[in-house]
PDB file of C-alpha atoms in Angstrom:
ATOM      1  CA  UNK A   1      89.600  86.252 153.742  1.00 65.00           C
ATOM      2  CA  UNK A   2      92.813  84.950 155.349  1.00 83.00           C
ATOM      3  CA  UNK A   3      95.294  87.300 156.894  1.00 86.00           C
ATOM      4  CA  UNK A   4      98.209  88.207 154.511  1.00 85.00           C
ATOM      5  CA  UNK A   5     100.731  86.763 156.967  1.00 91.00           C
ATOM      6  CA  UNK A   6      99.174  83.319 156.430  1.00 87.00           C
ATOM      7  CA  UNK A   7      99.692  83.586 152.665  1.00 86.00           C
ATOM      8  CA  UNK A   8     103.264  84.795 153.172  1.00 89.00           C
ATOM      9  CA  UNK A   9     104.017  81.851 155.472  1.00 90.00           C
ATOM     10  CA  UNK A  10     102.533  79.375 152.992  1.00 87.00           C
ATOM     11  CA  UNK A  11     104.568  80.837 150.107  1.00 91.00           C
ATOM     12  CA  UNK A  12     107.736  80.818 152.215  1.00 91.00           C
ATOM     13  CA  UNK A  13     107.157  77.176 153.188  1.00 90.00           C
ATOM     14  CA  UNK A  14     106.554  76.137 149.557  1.00 90.00           C
ATOM     15  CA  UNK A  15     109.730  77.921 148.403  1.00 92.00           C
ATOM     16  CA  UNK A  16     111.823  76.370 151.180  1.00 91.00           C
ATOM     17  CA  UNK A  17     110.507  72.875 150.348  1.00 92.00           C
ATOM     18  CA  UNK A  18     111.309  73.376 146.662  1.00 92.00           C
ATOM     19  CA  UNK A  19     114.850  74.463 147.551  1.00 92.00           C
ATOM     20  CA  UNK A  20     115.378  71.432 149.815  1.00 88.00           C
ATOM     21  CA  UNK A  21     114.065  69.111 147.099  1.00 86.00           C
ATOM     22  CA  UNK A  22     116.410  70.658 144.522  1.00 86.00           C
ATOM     23  CA  UNK A  23     119.365  70.356 146.911  1.00 80.00           C
ATOM     24  CA  UNK A  24     118.571  66.664 147.590  1.00 76.00           C
ATOM     25  CA  UNK A  25     118.280  65.943 143.858  1.00 79.00           C
ATOM     26  CA  UNK A  26     121.604  67.676 143.188  1.00 77.00           C
ATOM     27  CA  UNK A  27     123.300  65.752 145.998  1.00 70.00           C
ATOM     28  CA  UNK A  28     121.846  62.516 144.596  1.00 71.00           C
ATOM     29  CA  UNK A  29     123.226  63.249 141.102  1.00 76.00           C
ATOM     30  CA  UNK A  30     126.683  64.233 142.355  1.00 81.00           C
ATOM     31  CA  UNK A  31     127.060  61.644 145.122  1.00 82.00           C
ATOM     32  CA  UNK A  32     128.982  59.082 143.046  1.00 84.00           C
ATOM     33  CA  UNK A  33     131.509  61.497 141.540  1.00 88.00           C
ATOM     34  CA  UNK A  34     131.994  63.196 144.934  1.00 87.00           C
ATOM     35  CA  UNK A  35     132.629  59.797 146.554  1.00 89.00           C
ATOM     36  CA  UNK A  36     135.253  58.826 143.979  1.00 92.00           C
ATOM     37  CA  UNK A  37     136.974  62.209 144.102  1.00 93.00           C
ATOM     38  CA  UNK A  38     137.088  62.160 147.902  1.00 92.00           C
ATOM     39  CA  UNK A  39     138.404  58.570 147.989  1.00 94.00           C
ATOM     40  CA  UNK A  40     141.126  59.387 145.467  1.00 95.00           C
ATOM     41  CA  UNK A  41     142.230  62.499 147.314  1.00 95.00           C
ATOM     42  CA  UNK A  42     142.238  60.873 150.752  1.00 95.00           C
ATOM     43  CA  UNK A  43     144.058  57.730 149.574  1.00 96.00           C
ATOM     44  CA  UNK A  44     146.701  59.808 147.802  1.00 95.00           C
ATOM     45  CA  UNK A  45     147.277  61.887 150.917  1.00 95.00           C
ATOM     46  CA  UNK A  46     147.554  58.773 153.082  1.00 93.00           C
ATOM     47  CA  UNK A  47     149.339  56.358 150.746  1.00 94.00           C
ATOM     48  CA  UNK A  48     151.266  58.645 148.407  1.00 94.00           C
ATOM     49  CA  UNK A  49     151.388  59.189 144.674  1.00 93.00           C
ATOM     50  CA  UNK A  50     150.984  55.483 143.816  1.00 92.00           C
ATOM     51  CA  UNK A  51     147.400  55.751 145.050  1.00 92.00           C
ATOM     52  CA  UNK A  52     146.422  57.646 141.886  1.00 92.00           C
ATOM     53  CA  UNK A  53     146.439  54.271 140.096  1.00 93.00           C
ATOM     54  CA  UNK A  54     143.597  52.932 142.258  1.00 94.00           C
ATOM     55  CA  UNK A  55     140.397  52.334 140.318  1.00 94.00           C
ATOM     56  CA  UNK A  56     137.645  53.536 142.657  1.00 95.00           C
ATOM     57  CA  UNK A  57     134.026  52.472 142.228  1.00 91.00           C
ATOM     58  CA  UNK A  58     130.940  53.737 144.015  1.00 85.00           C
ATOM     59  CA  UNK A  59     129.022  51.444 146.356  1.00 77.00           C
ATOM     60  CA  UNK A  60     125.332  51.957 145.745  1.00 67.00           C
ATOM     61  CA  UNK A  61     123.406  54.875 147.128  1.00 59.00           C
ATOM     62  CA  UNK A  62     122.815  55.521 150.766  1.00 58.00           C
ATOM     63  CA  UNK A  63     119.719  57.032 152.314  1.00 55.00           C
ATOM     64  CA  UNK A  64     121.694  60.091 153.373  1.00 57.00           C
ATOM     65  CA  UNK A  65     123.641  62.000 150.747  1.00 60.00           C
ATOM     66  CA  UNK A  66     126.548  63.133 152.892  1.00 70.00           C
ATOM     67  CA  UNK A  67     127.970  59.680 153.593  1.00 83.00           C
ATOM     68  CA  UNK A  68     130.521  59.227 150.815  1.00 88.00           C
ATOM     69  CA  UNK A  69     131.919  55.782 150.117  1.00 91.00           C
ATOM     70  CA  UNK A  70     133.948  54.056 147.411  1.00 93.00           C
ATOM     71  CA  UNK A  71     135.738  50.758 146.851  1.00 94.00           C
ATOM     72  CA  UNK A  72     138.985  49.866 145.050  1.00 96.00           C
ATOM     73  CA  UNK A  73     139.664  46.191 144.359  1.00 93.00           C
ATOM     74  CA  UNK A  74     143.343  45.312 144.809  1.00 92.00           C
ATOM     75  CA  UNK A  75     143.763  41.610 144.057  1.00 88.00           C
ATOM     76  CA  UNK A  76     142.606  38.078 144.769  1.00 87.00           C
ATOM     77  CA  UNK A  77     145.422  35.854 146.006  1.00 84.00           C
ATOM     78  CA  UNK A  78     145.428  32.539 147.848  1.00 81.00           C
ATOM     79  CA  UNK A  79     141.651  32.479 148.167  1.00 84.00           C
ATOM     80  CA  UNK A  80     141.534  35.955 149.680  1.00 86.00           C
ATOM     81  CA  UNK A  81     140.151  39.063 148.018  1.00 89.00           C
ATOM     82  CA  UNK A  82     141.769  42.359 149.027  1.00 91.00           C
ATOM     83  CA  UNK A  83     140.114  45.725 148.576  1.00 94.00           C
ATOM     84  CA  UNK A  84     140.335  49.237 149.929  1.00 96.00           C
ATOM     85  CA  UNK A  85     137.146  50.788 151.244  1.00 95.00           C
ATOM     86  CA  UNK A  86     136.839  54.546 151.662  1.00 95.00           C
ATOM     87  CA  UNK A  87     134.172  56.172 153.788  1.00 93.00           C
ATOM     88  CA  UNK A  88     133.480  59.727 154.851  1.00 91.00           C
ATOM     89  CA  UNK A  89     130.627  59.992 157.271  1.00 85.00           C
ATOM     90  CA  UNK A  90     130.009  63.376 158.790  1.00 82.00           C
ATOM     91  CA  UNK A  91     133.490  64.649 157.943  1.00 86.00           C
ATOM     92  CA  UNK A  92     135.322  61.638 159.402  1.00 93.00           C
ATOM     93  CA  UNK A  93     137.304  60.004 156.597  1.00 95.00           C
ATOM     94  CA  UNK A  94     138.578  56.450 156.887  1.00 95.00           C
ATOM     95  CA  UNK A  95     140.398  54.047 154.620  1.00 96.00           C
ATOM     96  CA  UNK A  96     139.968  50.362 155.383  1.00 96.00           C
ATOM     97  CA  UNK A  97     141.606  47.228 154.022  1.00 95.00           C
ATOM     98  CA  UNK A  98     139.027  44.473 153.667  1.00 93.00           C
ATOM     99  CA  UNK A  99     140.344  40.944 153.305  1.00 91.00           C
ATOM    100  CA  UNK A 100     137.612  38.457 152.516  1.00 89.00           C
ATOM    101  CA  UNK A 101     137.631  34.748 151.845  1.00 84.00           C
ATOM    102  CA  UNK A 102     136.567  33.915 148.280  1.00 81.00           C
ATOM    103  CA  UNK A 103     134.890  30.624 149.210  1.00 83.00           C
ATOM    104  CA  UNK A 104     133.625  31.388 152.724  1.00 82.00           C
ATOM    105  CA  UNK A 105     131.885  34.218 154.598  1.00 84.00           C
ATOM    106  CA  UNK A 106     135.028  35.194 156.524  1.00 82.00           C
ATOM    107  CA  UNK A 107     136.055  38.847 156.322  1.00 86.00           C
ATOM    108  CA  UNK A 108     138.601  40.968 158.179  1.00 89.00           C
ATOM    109  CA  UNK A 109     138.626  44.758 158.136  1.00 93.00           C
ATOM    110  CA  UNK A 110     141.574  46.874 159.243  1.00 95.00           C
ATOM    111  CA  UNK A 111     141.883  50.649 159.232  1.00 95.00           C
ATOM    112  CA  UNK A 112     144.741  51.956 157.093  1.00 96.00           C
ATOM    113  CA  UNK A 113     146.533  54.888 158.708  1.00 95.00           C
ATOM    114  CA  UNK A 114     149.773  55.145 156.705  1.00 95.00           C
ATOM    115  CA  UNK A 115     151.664  53.543 153.836  1.00 94.00           C
ATOM    116  CA  UNK A 116     153.952  51.697 156.273  1.00 94.00           C
ATOM    117  CA  UNK A 117     151.021  50.371 158.283  1.00 94.00           C
ATOM    118  CA  UNK A 118     149.317  49.325 155.017  1.00 93.00           C
ATOM    119  CA  UNK A 119     152.465  47.347 154.191  1.00 91.00           C
ATOM    120  CA  UNK A 120     152.275  45.636 157.591  1.00 93.00           C
ATOM    121  CA  UNK A 121     148.673  44.662 156.916  1.00 92.00           C
ATOM    122  CA  UNK A 122     149.594  43.308 153.485  1.00 90.00           C
ATOM    123  CA  UNK A 123     152.452  41.291 155.013  1.00 90.00           C
ATOM    124  CA  UNK A 124     149.805  39.265 156.845  1.00 89.00           C
ATOM    125  CA  UNK A 125     148.050  38.204 153.625  1.00 86.00           C
ATOM    126  CA  UNK A 126     148.848  35.535 150.996  1.00 82.00           C
ATOM    127  CA  UNK A 127     149.594  38.373 148.534  1.00 81.00           C
ATOM    128  CA  UNK A 128     152.761  39.187 150.472  1.00 83.00           C
ATOM    129  CA  UNK A 129     154.739  36.342 148.911  1.00 82.00           C
ATOM    130  CA  UNK A 130     154.223  37.989 145.533  1.00 78.00           C
ATOM    131  CA  UNK A 131     154.974  41.572 146.542  1.00 77.00           C
ATOM    132  CA  UNK A 132     157.631  41.226 149.280  1.00 71.00           C
ATOM    133  CA  UNK A 133     160.555  43.293 147.950  1.00 72.00           C
ATOM    134  CA  UNK A 134     163.039  41.204 149.946  1.00 74.00           C
ATOM    135  CA  UNK A 135     162.048  38.134 147.922  1.00 61.00           C
ATOM    136  CA  UNK A 136     162.029  39.980 144.600  1.00 57.00           C
ATOM    137  CA  UNK A 137     158.251  40.032 144.504  1.00 52.00           C
ATOM    138  CA  UNK A 138     156.448  42.336 142.161  1.00 51.00           C
ATOM    139  CA  UNK A 139     152.772  41.939 141.372  1.00 45.00           C
TER     140      UNK A 139
END
């Protein structure tokens, strides 16, 4: 007969594995909503109250549950598609403006650090002619 400590270790291992499996399954189920909530909160803190109007979507599942990410499409103007990409990997949150060519593989990514800096990035895109307040623009 095996020593009781061996049985105790086996039971402890089985319980710990069950707990880890349950935690992974819970993280998998809540990953999308956590990503969208985090993106909304971070964007609002960085860009102000207007950011609550962003329509965030999740971007597929990642192999590790703690990397949150979401995408908000802004517009397609002058052959360029503009979108905001949120990522939180290991507690480091970032908001990026991705500008991609609709008919080619070209893509530019710029980190957004403030509302003013976001405006500067937008001023370098074809969308600017439609939103520039000095020219009466309003998308």
